[in-house]
Tab-separated table of C-alpha atoms and ligand atoms in Angstrom:
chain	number	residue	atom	x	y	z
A	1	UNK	CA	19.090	-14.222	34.437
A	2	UNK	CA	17.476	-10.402	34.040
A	3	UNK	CA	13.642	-10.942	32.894
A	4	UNK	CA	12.958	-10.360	29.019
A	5	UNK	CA	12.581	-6.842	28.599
A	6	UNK	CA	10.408	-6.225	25.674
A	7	UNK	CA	13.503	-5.336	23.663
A	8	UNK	CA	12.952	-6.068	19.806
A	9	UNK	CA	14.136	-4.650	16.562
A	10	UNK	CA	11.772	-6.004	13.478
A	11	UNK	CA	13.786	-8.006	11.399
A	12	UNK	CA	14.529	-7.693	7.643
A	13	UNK	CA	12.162	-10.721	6.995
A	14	UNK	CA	9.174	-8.743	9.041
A	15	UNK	CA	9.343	-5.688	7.353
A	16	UNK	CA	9.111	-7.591	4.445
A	17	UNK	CA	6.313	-9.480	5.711
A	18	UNK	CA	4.463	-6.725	6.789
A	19	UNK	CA	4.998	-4.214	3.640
A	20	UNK	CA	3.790	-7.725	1.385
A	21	UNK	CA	0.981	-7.936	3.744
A	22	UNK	CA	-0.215	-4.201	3.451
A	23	UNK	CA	0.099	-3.938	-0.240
A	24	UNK	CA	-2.447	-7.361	-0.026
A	25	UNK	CA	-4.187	-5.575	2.152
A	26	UNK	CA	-4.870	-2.808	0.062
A	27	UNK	CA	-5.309	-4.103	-3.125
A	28	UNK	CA	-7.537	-7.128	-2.342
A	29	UNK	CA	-8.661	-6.872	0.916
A	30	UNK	CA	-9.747	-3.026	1.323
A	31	UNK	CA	-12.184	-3.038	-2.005
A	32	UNK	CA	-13.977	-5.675	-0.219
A	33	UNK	CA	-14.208	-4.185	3.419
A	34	UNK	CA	-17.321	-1.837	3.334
A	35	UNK	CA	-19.588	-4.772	1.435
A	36	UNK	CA	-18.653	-7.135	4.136
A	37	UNK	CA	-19.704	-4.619	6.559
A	38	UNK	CA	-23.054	-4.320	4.848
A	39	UNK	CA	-23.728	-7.925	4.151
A	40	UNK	CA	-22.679	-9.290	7.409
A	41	UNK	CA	-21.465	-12.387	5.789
A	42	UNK	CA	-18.592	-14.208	6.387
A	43	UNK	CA	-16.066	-13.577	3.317
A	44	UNK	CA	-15.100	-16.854	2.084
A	45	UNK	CA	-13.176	-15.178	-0.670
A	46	UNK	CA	-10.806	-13.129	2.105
A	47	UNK	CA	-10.320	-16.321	3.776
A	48	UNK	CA	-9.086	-18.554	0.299
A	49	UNK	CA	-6.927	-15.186	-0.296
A	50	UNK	CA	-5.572	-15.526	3.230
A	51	UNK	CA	-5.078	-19.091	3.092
A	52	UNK	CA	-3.729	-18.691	-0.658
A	53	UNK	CA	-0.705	-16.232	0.495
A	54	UNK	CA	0.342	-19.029	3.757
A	55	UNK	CA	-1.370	-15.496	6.259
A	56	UNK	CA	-3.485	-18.330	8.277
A	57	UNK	CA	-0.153	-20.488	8.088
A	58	UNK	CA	1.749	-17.754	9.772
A	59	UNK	CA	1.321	-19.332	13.502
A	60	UNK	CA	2.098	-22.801	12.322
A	61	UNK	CA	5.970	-24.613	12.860
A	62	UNK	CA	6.640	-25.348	9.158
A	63	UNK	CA	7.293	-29.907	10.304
A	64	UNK	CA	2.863	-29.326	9.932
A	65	UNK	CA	3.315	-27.064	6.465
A	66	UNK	CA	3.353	-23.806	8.179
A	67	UNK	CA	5.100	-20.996	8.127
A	68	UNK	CA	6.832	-21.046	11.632
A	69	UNK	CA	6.747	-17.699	12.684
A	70	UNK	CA	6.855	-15.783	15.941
A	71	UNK	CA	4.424	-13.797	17.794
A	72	UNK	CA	5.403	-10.621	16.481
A	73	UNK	CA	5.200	-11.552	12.880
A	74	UNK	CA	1.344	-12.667	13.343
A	75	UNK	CA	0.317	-9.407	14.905
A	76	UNK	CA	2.500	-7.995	12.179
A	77	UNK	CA	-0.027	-9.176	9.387
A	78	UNK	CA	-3.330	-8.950	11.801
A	79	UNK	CA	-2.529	-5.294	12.207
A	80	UNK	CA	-1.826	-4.657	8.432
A	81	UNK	CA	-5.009	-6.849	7.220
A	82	UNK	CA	-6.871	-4.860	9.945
A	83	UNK	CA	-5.569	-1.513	9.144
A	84	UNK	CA	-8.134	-1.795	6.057
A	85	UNK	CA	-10.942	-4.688	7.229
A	86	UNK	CA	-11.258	-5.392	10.997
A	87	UNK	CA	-13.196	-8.316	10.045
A	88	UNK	CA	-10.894	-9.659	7.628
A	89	UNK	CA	-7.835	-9.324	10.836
A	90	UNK	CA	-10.225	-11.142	12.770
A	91	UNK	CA	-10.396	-14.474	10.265
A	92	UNK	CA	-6.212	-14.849	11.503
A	93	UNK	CA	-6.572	-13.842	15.020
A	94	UNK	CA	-9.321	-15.989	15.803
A	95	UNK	CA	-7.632	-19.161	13.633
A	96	UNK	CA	-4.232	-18.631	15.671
A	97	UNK	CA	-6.615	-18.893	18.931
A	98	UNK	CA	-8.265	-21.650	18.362
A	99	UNK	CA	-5.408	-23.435	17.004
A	100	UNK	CA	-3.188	-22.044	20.117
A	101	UNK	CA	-4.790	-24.937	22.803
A	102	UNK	CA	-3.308	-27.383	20.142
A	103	UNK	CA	0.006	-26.218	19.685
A	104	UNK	CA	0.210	-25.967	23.393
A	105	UNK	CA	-1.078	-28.879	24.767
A	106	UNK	CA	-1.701	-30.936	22.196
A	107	UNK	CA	0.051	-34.180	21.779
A	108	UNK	CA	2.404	-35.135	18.922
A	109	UNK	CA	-0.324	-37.266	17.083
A	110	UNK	CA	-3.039	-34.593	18.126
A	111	UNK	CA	-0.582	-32.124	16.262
A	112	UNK	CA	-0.427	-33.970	13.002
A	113	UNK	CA	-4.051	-34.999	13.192
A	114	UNK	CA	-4.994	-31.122	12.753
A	115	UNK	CA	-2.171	-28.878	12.301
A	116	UNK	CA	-1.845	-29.852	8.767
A	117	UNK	CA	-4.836	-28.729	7.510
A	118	UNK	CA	-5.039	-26.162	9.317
A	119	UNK	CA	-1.736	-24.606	8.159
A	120	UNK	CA	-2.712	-24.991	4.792
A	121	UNK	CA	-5.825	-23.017	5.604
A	122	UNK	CA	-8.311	-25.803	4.697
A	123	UNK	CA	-9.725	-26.381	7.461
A	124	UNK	CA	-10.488	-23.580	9.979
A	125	UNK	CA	-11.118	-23.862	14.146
A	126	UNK	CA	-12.690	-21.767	16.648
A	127	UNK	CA	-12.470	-21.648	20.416
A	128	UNK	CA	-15.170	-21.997	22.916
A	129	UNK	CA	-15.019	-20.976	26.405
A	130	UNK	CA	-17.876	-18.641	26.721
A	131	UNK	CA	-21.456	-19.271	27.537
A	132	UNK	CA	-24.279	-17.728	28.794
A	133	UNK	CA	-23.495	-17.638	32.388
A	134	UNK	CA	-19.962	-17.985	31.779
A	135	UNK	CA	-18.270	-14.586	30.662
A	136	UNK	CA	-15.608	-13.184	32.415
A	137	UNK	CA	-15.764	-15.434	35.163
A	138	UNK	CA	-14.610	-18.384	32.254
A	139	UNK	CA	-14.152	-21.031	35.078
A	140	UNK	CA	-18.216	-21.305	36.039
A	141	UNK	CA	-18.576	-22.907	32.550
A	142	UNK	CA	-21.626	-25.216	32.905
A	143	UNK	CA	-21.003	-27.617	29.283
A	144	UNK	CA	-20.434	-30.780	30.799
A	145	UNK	CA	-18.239	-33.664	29.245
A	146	UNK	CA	-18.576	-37.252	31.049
A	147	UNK	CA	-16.488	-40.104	30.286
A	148	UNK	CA	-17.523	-42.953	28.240
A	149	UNK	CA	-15.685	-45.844	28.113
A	150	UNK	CA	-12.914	-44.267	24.925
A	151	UNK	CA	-14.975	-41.459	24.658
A	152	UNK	CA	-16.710	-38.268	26.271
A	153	UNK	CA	-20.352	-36.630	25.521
A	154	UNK	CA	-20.876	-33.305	25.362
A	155	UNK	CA	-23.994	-31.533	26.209
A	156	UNK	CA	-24.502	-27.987	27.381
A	157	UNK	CA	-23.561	-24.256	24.871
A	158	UNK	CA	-21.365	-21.969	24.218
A	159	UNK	CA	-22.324	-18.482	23.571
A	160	UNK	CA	-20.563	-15.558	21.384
A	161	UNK	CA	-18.027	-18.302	19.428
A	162	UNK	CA	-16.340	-16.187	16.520
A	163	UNK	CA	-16.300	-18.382	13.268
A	164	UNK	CA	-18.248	-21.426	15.503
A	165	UNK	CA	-20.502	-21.638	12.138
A	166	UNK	CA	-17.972	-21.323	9.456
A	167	UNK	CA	-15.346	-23.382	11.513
A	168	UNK	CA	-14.384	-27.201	11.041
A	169	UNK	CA	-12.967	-27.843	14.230
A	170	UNK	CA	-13.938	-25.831	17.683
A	171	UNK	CA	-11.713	-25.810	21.045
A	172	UNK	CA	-14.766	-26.721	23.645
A	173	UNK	CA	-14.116	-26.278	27.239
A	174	UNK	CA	-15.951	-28.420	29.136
A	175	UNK	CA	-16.649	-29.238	32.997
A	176	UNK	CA	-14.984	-32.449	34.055
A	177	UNK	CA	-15.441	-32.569	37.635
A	178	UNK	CA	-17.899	-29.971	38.160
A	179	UNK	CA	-17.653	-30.013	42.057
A	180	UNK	CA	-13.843	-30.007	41.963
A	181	UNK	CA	-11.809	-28.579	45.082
A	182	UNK	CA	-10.062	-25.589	42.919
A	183	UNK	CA	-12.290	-24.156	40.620
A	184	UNK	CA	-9.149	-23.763	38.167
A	185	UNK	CA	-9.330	-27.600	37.999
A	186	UNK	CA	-12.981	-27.965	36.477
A	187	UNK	CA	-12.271	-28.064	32.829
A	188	UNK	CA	-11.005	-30.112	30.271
A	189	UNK	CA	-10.801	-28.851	26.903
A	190	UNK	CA	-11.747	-31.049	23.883
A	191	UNK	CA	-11.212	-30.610	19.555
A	192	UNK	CA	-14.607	-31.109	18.194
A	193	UNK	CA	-15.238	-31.871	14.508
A	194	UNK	CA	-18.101	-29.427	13.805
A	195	UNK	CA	-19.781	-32.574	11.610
A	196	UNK	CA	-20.232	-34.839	14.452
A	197	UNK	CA	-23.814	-35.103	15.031
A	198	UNK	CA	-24.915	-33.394	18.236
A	199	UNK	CA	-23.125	-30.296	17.283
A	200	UNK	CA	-25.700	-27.650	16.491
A	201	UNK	CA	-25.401	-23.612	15.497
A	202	UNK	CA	-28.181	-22.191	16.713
A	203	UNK	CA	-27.634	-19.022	16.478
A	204	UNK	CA	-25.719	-16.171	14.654
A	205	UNK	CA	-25.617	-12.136	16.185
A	206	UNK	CA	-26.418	-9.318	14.953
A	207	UNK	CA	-23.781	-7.423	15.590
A	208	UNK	CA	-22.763	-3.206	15.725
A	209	UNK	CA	-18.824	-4.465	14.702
A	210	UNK	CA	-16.503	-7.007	12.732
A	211	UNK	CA	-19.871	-7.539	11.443
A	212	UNK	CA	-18.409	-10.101	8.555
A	213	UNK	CA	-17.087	-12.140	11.588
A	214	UNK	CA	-20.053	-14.792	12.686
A	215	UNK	CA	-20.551	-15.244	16.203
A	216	UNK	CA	-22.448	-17.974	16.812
A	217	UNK	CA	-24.683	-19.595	19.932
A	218	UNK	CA	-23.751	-23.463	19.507
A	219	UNK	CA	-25.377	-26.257	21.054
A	220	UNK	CA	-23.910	-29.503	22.089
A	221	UNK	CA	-26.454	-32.577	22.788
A	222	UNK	CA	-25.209	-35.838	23.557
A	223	UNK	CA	-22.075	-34.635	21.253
A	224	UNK	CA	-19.721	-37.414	21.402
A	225	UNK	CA	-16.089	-37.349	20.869
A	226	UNK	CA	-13.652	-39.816	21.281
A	227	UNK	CA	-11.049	-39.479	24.616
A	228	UNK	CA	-7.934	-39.072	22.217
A	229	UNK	CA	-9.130	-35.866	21.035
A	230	UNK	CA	-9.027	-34.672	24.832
A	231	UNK	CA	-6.462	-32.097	24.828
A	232	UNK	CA	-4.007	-32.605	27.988
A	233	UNK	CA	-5.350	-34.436	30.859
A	234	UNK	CA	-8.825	-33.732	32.565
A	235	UNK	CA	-8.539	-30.632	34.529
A	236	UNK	CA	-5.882	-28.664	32.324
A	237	UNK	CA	-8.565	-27.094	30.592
A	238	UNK	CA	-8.644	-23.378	32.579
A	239	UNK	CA	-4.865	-23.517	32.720
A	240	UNK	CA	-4.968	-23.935	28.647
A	241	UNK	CA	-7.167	-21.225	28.102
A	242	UNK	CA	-4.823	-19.192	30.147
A	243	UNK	CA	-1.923	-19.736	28.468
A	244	UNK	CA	-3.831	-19.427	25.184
A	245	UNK	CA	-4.830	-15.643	26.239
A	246	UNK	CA	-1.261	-14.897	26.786
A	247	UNK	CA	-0.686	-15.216	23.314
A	248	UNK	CA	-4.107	-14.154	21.807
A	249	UNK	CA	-4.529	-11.086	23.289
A	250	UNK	CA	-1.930	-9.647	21.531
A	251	UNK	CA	-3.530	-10.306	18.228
A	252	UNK	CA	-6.136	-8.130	19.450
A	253	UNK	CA	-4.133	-5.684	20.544
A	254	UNK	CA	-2.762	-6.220	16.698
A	255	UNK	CA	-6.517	-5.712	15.297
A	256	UNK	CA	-6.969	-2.267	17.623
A	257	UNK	CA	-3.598	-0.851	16.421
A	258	UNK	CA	-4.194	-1.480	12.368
A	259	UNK	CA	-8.365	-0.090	13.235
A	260	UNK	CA	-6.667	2.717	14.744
A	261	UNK	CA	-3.779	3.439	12.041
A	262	UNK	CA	-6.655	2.842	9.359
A	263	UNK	CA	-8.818	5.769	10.858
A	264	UNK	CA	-5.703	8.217	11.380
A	265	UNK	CA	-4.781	8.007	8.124
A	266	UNK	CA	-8.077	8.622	6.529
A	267	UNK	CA	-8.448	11.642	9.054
A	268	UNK	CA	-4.775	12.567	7.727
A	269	UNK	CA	-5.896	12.425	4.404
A	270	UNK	CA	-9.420	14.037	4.704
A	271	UNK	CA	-7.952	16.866	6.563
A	272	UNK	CA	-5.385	18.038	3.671
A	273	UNK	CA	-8.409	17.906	1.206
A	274	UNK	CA	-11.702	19.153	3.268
A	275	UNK	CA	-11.903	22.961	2.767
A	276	UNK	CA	-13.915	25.146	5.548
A	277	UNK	CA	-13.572	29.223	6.003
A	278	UNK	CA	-11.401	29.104	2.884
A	279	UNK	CA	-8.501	26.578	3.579
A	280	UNK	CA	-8.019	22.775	4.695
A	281	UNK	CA	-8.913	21.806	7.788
A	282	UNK	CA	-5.625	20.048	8.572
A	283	UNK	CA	-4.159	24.376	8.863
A	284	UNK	CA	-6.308	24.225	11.829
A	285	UNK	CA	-4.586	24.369	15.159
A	286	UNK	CA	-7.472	22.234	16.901
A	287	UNK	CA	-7.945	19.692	13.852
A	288	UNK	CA	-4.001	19.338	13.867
A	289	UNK	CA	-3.928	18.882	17.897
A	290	UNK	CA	-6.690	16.203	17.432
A	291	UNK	CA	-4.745	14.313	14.697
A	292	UNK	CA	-0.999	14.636	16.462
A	293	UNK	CA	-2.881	13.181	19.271
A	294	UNK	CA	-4.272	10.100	17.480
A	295	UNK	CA	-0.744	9.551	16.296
A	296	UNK	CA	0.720	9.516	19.489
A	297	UNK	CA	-1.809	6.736	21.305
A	298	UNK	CA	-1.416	4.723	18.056
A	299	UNK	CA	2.178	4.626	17.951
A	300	UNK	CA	2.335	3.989	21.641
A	301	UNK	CA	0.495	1.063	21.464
A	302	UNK	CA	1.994	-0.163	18.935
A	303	UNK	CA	5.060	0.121	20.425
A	304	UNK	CA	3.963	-1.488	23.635
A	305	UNK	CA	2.320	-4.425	21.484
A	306	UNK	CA	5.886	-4.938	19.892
A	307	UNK	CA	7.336	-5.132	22.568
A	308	UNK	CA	4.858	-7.277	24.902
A	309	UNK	CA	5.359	-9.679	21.939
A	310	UNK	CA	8.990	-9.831	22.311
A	311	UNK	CA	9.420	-10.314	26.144
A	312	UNK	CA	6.296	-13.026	25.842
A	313	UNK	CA	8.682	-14.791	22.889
A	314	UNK	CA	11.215	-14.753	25.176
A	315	UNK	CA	9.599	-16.447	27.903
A	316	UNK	CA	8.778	-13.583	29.916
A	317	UNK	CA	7.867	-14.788	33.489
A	318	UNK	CA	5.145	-12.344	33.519
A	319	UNK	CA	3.565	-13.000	30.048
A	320	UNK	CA	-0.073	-12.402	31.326
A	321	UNK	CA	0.760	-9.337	32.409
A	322	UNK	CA	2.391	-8.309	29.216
A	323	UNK	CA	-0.632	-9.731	27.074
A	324	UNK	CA	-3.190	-7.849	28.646
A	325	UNK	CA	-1.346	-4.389	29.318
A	326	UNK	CA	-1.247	-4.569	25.222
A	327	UNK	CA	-4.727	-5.376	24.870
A	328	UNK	CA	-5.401	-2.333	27.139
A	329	UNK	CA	-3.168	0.075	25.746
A	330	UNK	CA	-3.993	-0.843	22.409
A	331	UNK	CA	-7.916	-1.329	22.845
A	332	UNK	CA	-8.684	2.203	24.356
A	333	UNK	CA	-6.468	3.720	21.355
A	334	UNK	CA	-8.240	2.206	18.955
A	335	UNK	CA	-11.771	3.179	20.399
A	336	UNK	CA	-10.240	6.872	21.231
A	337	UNK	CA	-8.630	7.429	17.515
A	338	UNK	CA	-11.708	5.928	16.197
A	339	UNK	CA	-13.867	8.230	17.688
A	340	UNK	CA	-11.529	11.289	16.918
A	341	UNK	CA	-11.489	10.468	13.461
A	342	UNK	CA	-15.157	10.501	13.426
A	343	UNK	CA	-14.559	13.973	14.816
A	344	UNK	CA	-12.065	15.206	12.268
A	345	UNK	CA	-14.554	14.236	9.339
A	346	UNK	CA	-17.549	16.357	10.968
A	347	UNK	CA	-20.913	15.106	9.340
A	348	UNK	CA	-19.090	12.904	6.263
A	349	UNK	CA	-17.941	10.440	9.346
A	350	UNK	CA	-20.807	9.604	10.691
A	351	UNK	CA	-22.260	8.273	7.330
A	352	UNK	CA	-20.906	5.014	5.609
A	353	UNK	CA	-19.589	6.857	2.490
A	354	UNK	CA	-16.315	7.084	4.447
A	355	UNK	CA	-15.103	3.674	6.413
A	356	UNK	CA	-14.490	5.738	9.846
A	357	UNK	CA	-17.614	5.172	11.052
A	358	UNK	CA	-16.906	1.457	10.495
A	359	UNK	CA	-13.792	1.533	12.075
A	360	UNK	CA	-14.963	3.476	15.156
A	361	UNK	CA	-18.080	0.653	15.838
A	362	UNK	CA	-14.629	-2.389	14.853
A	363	UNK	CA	-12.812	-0.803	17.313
A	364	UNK	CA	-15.319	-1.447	20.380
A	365	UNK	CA	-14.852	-5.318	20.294
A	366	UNK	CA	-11.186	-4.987	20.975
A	367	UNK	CA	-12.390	-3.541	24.368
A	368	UNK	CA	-14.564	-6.871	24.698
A	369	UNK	CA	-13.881	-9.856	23.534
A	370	UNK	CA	-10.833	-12.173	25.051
A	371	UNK	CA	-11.366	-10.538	28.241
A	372	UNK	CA	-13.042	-6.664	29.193
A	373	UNK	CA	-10.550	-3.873	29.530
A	374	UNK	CA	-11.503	-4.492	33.028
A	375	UNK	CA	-10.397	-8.052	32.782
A	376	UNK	CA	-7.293	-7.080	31.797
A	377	UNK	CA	-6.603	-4.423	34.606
A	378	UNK	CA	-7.518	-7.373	37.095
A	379	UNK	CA	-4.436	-9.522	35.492
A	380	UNK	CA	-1.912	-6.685	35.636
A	381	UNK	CA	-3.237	-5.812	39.034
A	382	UNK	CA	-2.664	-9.204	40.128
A	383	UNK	CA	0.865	-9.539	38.541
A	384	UNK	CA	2.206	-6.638	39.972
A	385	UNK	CA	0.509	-7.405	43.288
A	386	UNK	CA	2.060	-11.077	43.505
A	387	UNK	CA	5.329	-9.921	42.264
A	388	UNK	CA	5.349	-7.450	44.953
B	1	LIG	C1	-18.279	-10.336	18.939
B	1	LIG	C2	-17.815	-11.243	20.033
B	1	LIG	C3	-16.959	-12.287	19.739
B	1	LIG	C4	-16.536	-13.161	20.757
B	1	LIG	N1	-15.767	-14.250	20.435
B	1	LIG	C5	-15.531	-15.194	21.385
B	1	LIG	C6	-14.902	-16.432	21.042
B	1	LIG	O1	-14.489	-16.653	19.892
B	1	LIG	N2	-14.747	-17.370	22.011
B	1	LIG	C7	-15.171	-17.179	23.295
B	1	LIG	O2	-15.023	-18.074	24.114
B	1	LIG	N3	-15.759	-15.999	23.652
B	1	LIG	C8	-15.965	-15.018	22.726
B	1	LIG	N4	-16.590	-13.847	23.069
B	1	LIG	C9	-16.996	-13.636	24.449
B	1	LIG	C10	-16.228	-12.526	25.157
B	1	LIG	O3	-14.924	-12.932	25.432
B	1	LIG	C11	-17.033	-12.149	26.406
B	1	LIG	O4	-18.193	-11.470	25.953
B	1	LIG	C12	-16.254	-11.314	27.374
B	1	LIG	O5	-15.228	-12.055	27.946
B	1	LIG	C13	-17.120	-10.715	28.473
B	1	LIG	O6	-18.010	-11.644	29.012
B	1	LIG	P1	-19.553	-11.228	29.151
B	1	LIG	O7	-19.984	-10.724	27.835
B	1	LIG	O8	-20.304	-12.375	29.719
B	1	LIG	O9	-19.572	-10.019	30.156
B	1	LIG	P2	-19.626	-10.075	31.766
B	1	LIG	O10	-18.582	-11.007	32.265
B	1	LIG	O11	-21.024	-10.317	32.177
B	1	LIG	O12	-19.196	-8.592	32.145
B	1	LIG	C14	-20.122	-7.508	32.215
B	1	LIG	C15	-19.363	-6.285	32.762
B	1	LIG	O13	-18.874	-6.571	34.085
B	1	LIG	C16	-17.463	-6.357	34.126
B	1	LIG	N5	-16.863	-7.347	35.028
B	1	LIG	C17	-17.079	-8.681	35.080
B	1	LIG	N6	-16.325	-9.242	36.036
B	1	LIG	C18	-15.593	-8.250	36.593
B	1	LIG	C19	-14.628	-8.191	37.637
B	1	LIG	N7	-14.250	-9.292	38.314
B	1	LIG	N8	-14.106	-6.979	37.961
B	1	LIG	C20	-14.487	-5.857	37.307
B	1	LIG	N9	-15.412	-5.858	36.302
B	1	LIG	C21	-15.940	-7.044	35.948
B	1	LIG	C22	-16.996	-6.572	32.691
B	1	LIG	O14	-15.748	-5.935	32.447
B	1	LIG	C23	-18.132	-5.933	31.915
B	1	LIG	O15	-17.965	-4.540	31.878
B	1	LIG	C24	-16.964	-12.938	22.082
B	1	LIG	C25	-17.801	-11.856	22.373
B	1	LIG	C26	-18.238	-11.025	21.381
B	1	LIG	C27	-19.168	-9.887	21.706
């Protein structure tokens, strides 16, 4: 058999999708976008409308109530929703990862235990792998979960959880055997309900992006939860959140792409109407190389994202490697288009009257989170190296 390509044609029901998506996005989501920026405060009313329209049901088979889409389509409506509110792209992207461990390793009564609700969008979940010592290097997490008879406690933190306040559920990733032979083999990953008592936030960042998005410290003391809501057997834990990248980071490579369409076409738009030495900007040769430019990096990621999510649909072999070469492509885009539209605006895009300067400090967390662009040269590095 020849290994998926990345081939993919969008289908009659994802343009639809998408074009239902963007004119949501733009009537109801985009009014809201520079207020969330300013408050910093998670917007409950973005979420109802998301859950309202089945968007946070997209990831979801429809036996739990979901929609039962495919990669693409997610990253369809995270890069539409994000084309206008970063933050507001976020609320999907971060729902489909937490839920992702589930639908991967959960069990068949684990699966209608949660998927239900979330589907529906009334409950949300977050995912926890990161801690304070425990970045890039995810598999020196230190949270440690010991057996108990039919249950495990929890104690230790997690640092930098997206939605870990707002959330009902979080992923946790927890050491099982600390001392184990292959580090890979350390972690177990439990579904904590958020109300259990031992589960603390106890913290919330101030952030310079996706500023409506909490991230939260949380603390776990003597957190118990029972062993059935263990999510494949001890030890699968690093392997799950693995697997769950290869399908996340494409929904970040979704957010990048709509930050970095957002901020060309403002740019677009700003330099047919902005009038210096007697005519629009856009009639100048530099201001027209600068926005041709954006165009090109955001249509090539794009493109690349489209297709990574095909060939990773398909069962691609190399799936990693296709997840994080879209995060790449798509993260430096969105920081470089950002930044150039910024440019194109002169002194009107550095101030919050226009949402560029938004976009340009949204656009830095796709470069982050879910694994450093430097992260994801190590995993294509790697891929190609092995294959080799
Ligand atoms: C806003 C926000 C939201 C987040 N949301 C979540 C979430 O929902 N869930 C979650 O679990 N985590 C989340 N994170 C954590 C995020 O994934 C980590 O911050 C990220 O993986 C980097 O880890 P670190 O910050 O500890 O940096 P470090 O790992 O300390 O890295 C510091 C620098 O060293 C580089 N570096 C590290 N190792 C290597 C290497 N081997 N080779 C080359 N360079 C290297 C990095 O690229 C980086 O430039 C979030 C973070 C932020 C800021």
């Amino acid at each position: 058999m020849t290994p998926p390509t990345g081939a993919y044609r969008l289908s009659d029901e994802q343009v639809l999708l998408r074009d239902a998506v963007r004119v949501l996005a733009d009537e109801r989501i985009a009014p809201r976008a520079a207020e969330i920026d300013r408050s910093a405060e998670f917007p409950e009313d973005i979420r109802q409308l998301l859950a309202t329209h089945d968007i946070l049901g997209l990831p979801f088979p429809e036996q739990y109530g979901g929609v039962g889409t495919d990669l693409l389509t997610v990253c369809l409506a995270i890069e539409q929703i994000s084309r206008v509110c970063a933050t507001s792209g976020l609320i999907l992207a971060v729902h489909e990862l937490g839920a992702l461990p589930i639908l991967l390793a959960g069990s068949d009564e684990q699966k209608d235990r949660w998927l239900p609700d979330l589907a529906a969008g009334r409950t949300l979940i977050a995912f926890a792998l990161t801690e304070a010592e425990a970045g890039s290097d995810a598999s020196a997490v230190r949270t440690r979960a010991v057996r108990d008879g039919d249950e495990y406690v929890i104690d230790g933190g997690k640092r930098f959880i997206s939605q870990g306040s707002v959330a009902d559920l979080v992923v946790v990733f927890a050491a099982t055997d600390p001392a184990a032979e292959k580090s890979s083999r350390r972690l177990s990953a439990f579904v904590v309900e958020t109300d259990r008592p031992g589960f603390a936030v106890t913290r919330i960042e101030h952030k310079m992006g996706i500023r409506g998005s909490p991230t939260a410290e949380l603390a776990f003391s003597a957190l118990r939860v029972p062993a059935s809501n263990r999510l494949g057997e001890e030890g699968d834990g690093f392997g799950i959140a693995m697997r769950t990248f290869e399908r996340s980071r494409p929904g970040i490579a979704a957010q990048a792409v709509g930050i970095a369409q957002g901020a060309l076409e403002i740019a677009a738009r700003y330099a047919r109407e902005r009038k210096q030495f007697g005519r629009p900007i856009g009639e100048l040769q530099m201001i027209q190389a600068m926005l041709a430019d954006m165009d090109a990096q955001t249509e090539a990621a794009r493109q690349l994202l489209y297709a990574s999510c095909a060939a990773i649909e398909d069962g691609a072999g190399d799936a990693a490697r296709w997840a994080a070469l879209c995060k790449l492509v798509a993260g430096d885009a969105a920081m470089r288009v950002t930044t150039d539209a910024v440019q194109v605006l002169g002194g009107y895009g550095y101030i919050d009257e226009f949402p560029v300067e938004r976009m340009m400090r949204d656009a830095k967390i796709t470069q982050l989170y879910e694994g450093t662009q430097q992260i994801q040269r190590l995993v294509i590095a790697r891929s190609l190296l092995r294959d080799s």
